[in-house]
CSV table of C-alpha atoms in Angstrom, one decimal:
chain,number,residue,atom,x,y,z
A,144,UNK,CA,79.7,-32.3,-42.7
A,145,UNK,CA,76.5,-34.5,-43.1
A,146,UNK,CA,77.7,-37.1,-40.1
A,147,UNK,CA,77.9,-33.8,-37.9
A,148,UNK,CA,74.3,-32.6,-38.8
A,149,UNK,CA,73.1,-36.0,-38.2
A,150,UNK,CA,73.9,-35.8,-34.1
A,151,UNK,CA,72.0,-32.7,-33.6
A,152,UNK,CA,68.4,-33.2,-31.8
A,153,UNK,CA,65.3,-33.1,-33.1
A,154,UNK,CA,64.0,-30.4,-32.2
A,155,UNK,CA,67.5,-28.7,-32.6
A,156,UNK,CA,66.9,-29.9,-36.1
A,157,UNK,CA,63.5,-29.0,-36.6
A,158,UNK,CA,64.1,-25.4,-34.9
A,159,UNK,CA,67.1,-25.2,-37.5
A,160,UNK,CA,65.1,-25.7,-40.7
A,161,UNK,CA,62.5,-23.5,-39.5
A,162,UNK,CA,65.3,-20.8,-39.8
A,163,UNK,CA,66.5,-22.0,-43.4
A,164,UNK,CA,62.6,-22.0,-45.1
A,165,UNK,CA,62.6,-18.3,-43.4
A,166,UNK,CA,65.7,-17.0,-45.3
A,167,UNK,CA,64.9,-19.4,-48.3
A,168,UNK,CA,61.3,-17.4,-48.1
A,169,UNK,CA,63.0,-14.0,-48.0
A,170,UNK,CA,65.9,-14.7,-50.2
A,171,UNK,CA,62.9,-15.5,-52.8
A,172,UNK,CA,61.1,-12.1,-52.2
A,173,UNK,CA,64.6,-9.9,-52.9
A,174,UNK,CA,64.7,-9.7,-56.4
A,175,UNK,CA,67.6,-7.7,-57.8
A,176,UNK,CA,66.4,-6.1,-60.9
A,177,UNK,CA,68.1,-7.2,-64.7
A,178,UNK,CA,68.9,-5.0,-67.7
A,179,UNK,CA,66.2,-7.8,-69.3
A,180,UNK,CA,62.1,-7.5,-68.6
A,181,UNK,CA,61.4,-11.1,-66.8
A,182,UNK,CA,65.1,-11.6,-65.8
A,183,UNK,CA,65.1,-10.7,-62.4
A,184,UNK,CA,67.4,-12.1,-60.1
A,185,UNK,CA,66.4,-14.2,-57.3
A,186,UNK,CA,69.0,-14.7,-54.5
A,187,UNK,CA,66.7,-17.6,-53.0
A,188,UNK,CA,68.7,-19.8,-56.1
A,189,UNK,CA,72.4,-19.8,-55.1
A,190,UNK,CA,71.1,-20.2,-51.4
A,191,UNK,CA,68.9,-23.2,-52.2
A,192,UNK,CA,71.6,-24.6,-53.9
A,193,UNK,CA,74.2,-24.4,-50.8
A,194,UNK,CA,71.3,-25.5,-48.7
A,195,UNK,CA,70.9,-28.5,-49.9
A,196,UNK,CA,74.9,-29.0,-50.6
A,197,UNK,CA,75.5,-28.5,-46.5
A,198,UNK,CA,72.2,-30.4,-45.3
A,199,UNK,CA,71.4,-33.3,-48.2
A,200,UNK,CA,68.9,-33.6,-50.3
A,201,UNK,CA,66.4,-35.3,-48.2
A,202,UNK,CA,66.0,-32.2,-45.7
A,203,UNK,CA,66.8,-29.5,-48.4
A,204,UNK,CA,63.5,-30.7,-50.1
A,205,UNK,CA,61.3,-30.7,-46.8
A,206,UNK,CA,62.8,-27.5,-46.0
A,207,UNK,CA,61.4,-26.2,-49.8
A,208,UNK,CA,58.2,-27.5,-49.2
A,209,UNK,CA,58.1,-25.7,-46.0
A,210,UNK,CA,58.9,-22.5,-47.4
A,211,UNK,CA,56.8,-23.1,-50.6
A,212,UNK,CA,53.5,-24.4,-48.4
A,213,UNK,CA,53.7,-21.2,-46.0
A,214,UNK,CA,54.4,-18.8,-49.7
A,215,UNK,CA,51.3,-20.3,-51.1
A,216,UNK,CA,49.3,-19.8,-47.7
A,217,UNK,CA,50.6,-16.3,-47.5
A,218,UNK,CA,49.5,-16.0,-51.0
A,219,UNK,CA,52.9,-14.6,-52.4
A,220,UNK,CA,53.0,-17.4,-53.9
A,221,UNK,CA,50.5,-19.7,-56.8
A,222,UNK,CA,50.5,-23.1,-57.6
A,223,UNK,CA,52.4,-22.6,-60.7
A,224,UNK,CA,55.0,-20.7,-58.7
A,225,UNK,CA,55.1,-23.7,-56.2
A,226,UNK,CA,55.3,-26.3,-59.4
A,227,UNK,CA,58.4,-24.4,-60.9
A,228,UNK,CA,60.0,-23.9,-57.2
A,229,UNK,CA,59.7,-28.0,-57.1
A,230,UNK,CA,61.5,-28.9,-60.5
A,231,UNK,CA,64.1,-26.4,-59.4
A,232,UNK,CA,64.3,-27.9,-55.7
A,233,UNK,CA,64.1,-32.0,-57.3
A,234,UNK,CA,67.0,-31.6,-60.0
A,235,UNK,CA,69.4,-28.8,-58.3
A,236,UNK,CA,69.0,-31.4,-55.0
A,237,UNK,CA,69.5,-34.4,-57.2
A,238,UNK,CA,72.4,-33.0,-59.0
A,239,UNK,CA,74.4,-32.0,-55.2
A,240,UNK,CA,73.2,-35.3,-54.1
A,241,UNK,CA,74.6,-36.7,-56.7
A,242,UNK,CA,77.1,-35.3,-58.6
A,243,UNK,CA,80.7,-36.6,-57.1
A,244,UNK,CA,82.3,-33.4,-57.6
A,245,UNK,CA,81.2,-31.0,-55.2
A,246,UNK,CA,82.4,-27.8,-57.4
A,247,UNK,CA,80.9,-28.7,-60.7
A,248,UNK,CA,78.0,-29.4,-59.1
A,249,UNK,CA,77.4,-26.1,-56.8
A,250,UNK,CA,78.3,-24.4,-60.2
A,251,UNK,CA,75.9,-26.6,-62.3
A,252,UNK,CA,72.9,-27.3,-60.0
A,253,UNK,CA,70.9,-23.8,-60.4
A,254,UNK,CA,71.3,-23.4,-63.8
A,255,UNK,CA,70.0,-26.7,-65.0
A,256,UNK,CA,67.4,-26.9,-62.0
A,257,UNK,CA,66.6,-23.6,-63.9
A,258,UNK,CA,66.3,-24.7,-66.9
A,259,UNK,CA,64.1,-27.5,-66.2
A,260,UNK,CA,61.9,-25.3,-64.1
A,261,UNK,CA,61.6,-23.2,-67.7
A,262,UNK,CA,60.8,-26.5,-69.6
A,263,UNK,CA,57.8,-27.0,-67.0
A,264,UNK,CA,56.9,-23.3,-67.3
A,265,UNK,CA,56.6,-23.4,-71.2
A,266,UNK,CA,54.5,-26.7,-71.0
A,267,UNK,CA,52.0,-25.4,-68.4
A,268,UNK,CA,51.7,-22.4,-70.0
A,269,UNK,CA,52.2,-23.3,-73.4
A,270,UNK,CA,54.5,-20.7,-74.7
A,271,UNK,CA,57.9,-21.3,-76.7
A,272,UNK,CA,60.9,-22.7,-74.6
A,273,UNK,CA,63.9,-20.1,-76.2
A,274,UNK,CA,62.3,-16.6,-74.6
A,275,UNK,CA,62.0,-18.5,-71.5
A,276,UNK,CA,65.5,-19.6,-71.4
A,277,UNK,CA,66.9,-16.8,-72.7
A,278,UNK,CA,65.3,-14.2,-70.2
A,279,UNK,CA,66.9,-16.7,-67.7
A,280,UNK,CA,70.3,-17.3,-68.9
A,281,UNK,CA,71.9,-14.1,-66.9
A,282,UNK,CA,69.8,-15.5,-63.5
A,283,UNK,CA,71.9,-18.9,-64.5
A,284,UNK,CA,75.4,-17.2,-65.0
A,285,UNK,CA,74.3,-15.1,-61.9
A,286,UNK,CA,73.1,-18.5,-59.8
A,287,UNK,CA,76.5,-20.3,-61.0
A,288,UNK,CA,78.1,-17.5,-59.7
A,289,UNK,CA,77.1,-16.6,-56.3
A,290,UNK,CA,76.2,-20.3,-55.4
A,291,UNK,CA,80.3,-20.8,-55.0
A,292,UNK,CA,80.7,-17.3,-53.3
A,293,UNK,CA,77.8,-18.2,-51.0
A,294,UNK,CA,79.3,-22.0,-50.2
A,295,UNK,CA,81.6,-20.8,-47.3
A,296,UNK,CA,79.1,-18.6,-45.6
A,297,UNK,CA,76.2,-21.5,-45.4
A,298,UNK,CA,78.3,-23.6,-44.5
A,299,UNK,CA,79.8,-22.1,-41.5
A,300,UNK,CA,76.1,-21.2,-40.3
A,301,UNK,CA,74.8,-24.7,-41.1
A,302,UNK,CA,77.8,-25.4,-38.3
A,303,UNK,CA,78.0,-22.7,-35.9
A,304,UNK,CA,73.7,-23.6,-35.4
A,305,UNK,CA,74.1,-27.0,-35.2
């Protein structure tokens, strides 16, 4: 899958990840409401984490600070937003890049790039870890979750726009 994303131009390229930090963008503005206050969840996860499963983790991370840069212009997004985004975007990347099963790792990525994001979140902010993580354990199981059911889908536009 990578070798055939590799012989696609430039500007094909370019044009094509352009398109992915749009739906990474909107993906992050639909939030589906939890039974939880603060547990929200965000379908922009389980997409980032296919992303960067179908086009590596070199051009899933420029494609995040696309999206994030043009959320903090639009001012949808702060700083502190575009911080947690990154921890998410570094370990669920390095965990697809590489983790050598591809399953365990579409499965684990979001919810330990979560998890990390929440360890940031509680140092920046200095408030206690546990609330954090437990107002985002059903966004994990949820992440997990859609993240596999999502795979095919990316995958087949990551190749049909290539």
């Amino acid at each position: 899958m990578k070798s055939e994303m590799r012989n696609i131009s430039s500007a094909k390229r370019m044009s094509q990840d352009g398109i992915f930090a749009a739906i990474l963008i909107i993906l992050g503005m639909i939030k589906i409401p939890s039974v939880f206050p603060g547990a929200e969840f965000q379908l922009s996860a389980p997409y980032a984490v296919c992303l960067a499963s179908m086009v590596g983790f070199k051009r899933y991370f420029g494609i995040g600070i696309c999206a994030s840069f043009i959320q903090l212009i639009l001012g949808t997004h702060t700083i502190y937003n575009v911080a947690v985004a990154m921890i998410f975007r570094i370990v669920a990347g390095a965990i697809i890049q590489w983790c050598p099963f591809r399953k365990v790792a579409l499965i684990v990525a979001g919810p330990i790039g979560t998890a990390c994001a929440r360890v940031v979140m509680a140092y920046i902010f200095s408030i206690p870890l546990q609330p954090l993580l437990v107002a985002a354990f059903p966004g994990m199981i949820f992440t997990a979750v859609v993240a596999v059911l999502l795979n095919q889908a990316v995958k087949r536009i990551t190749i049909q726009t290539a």
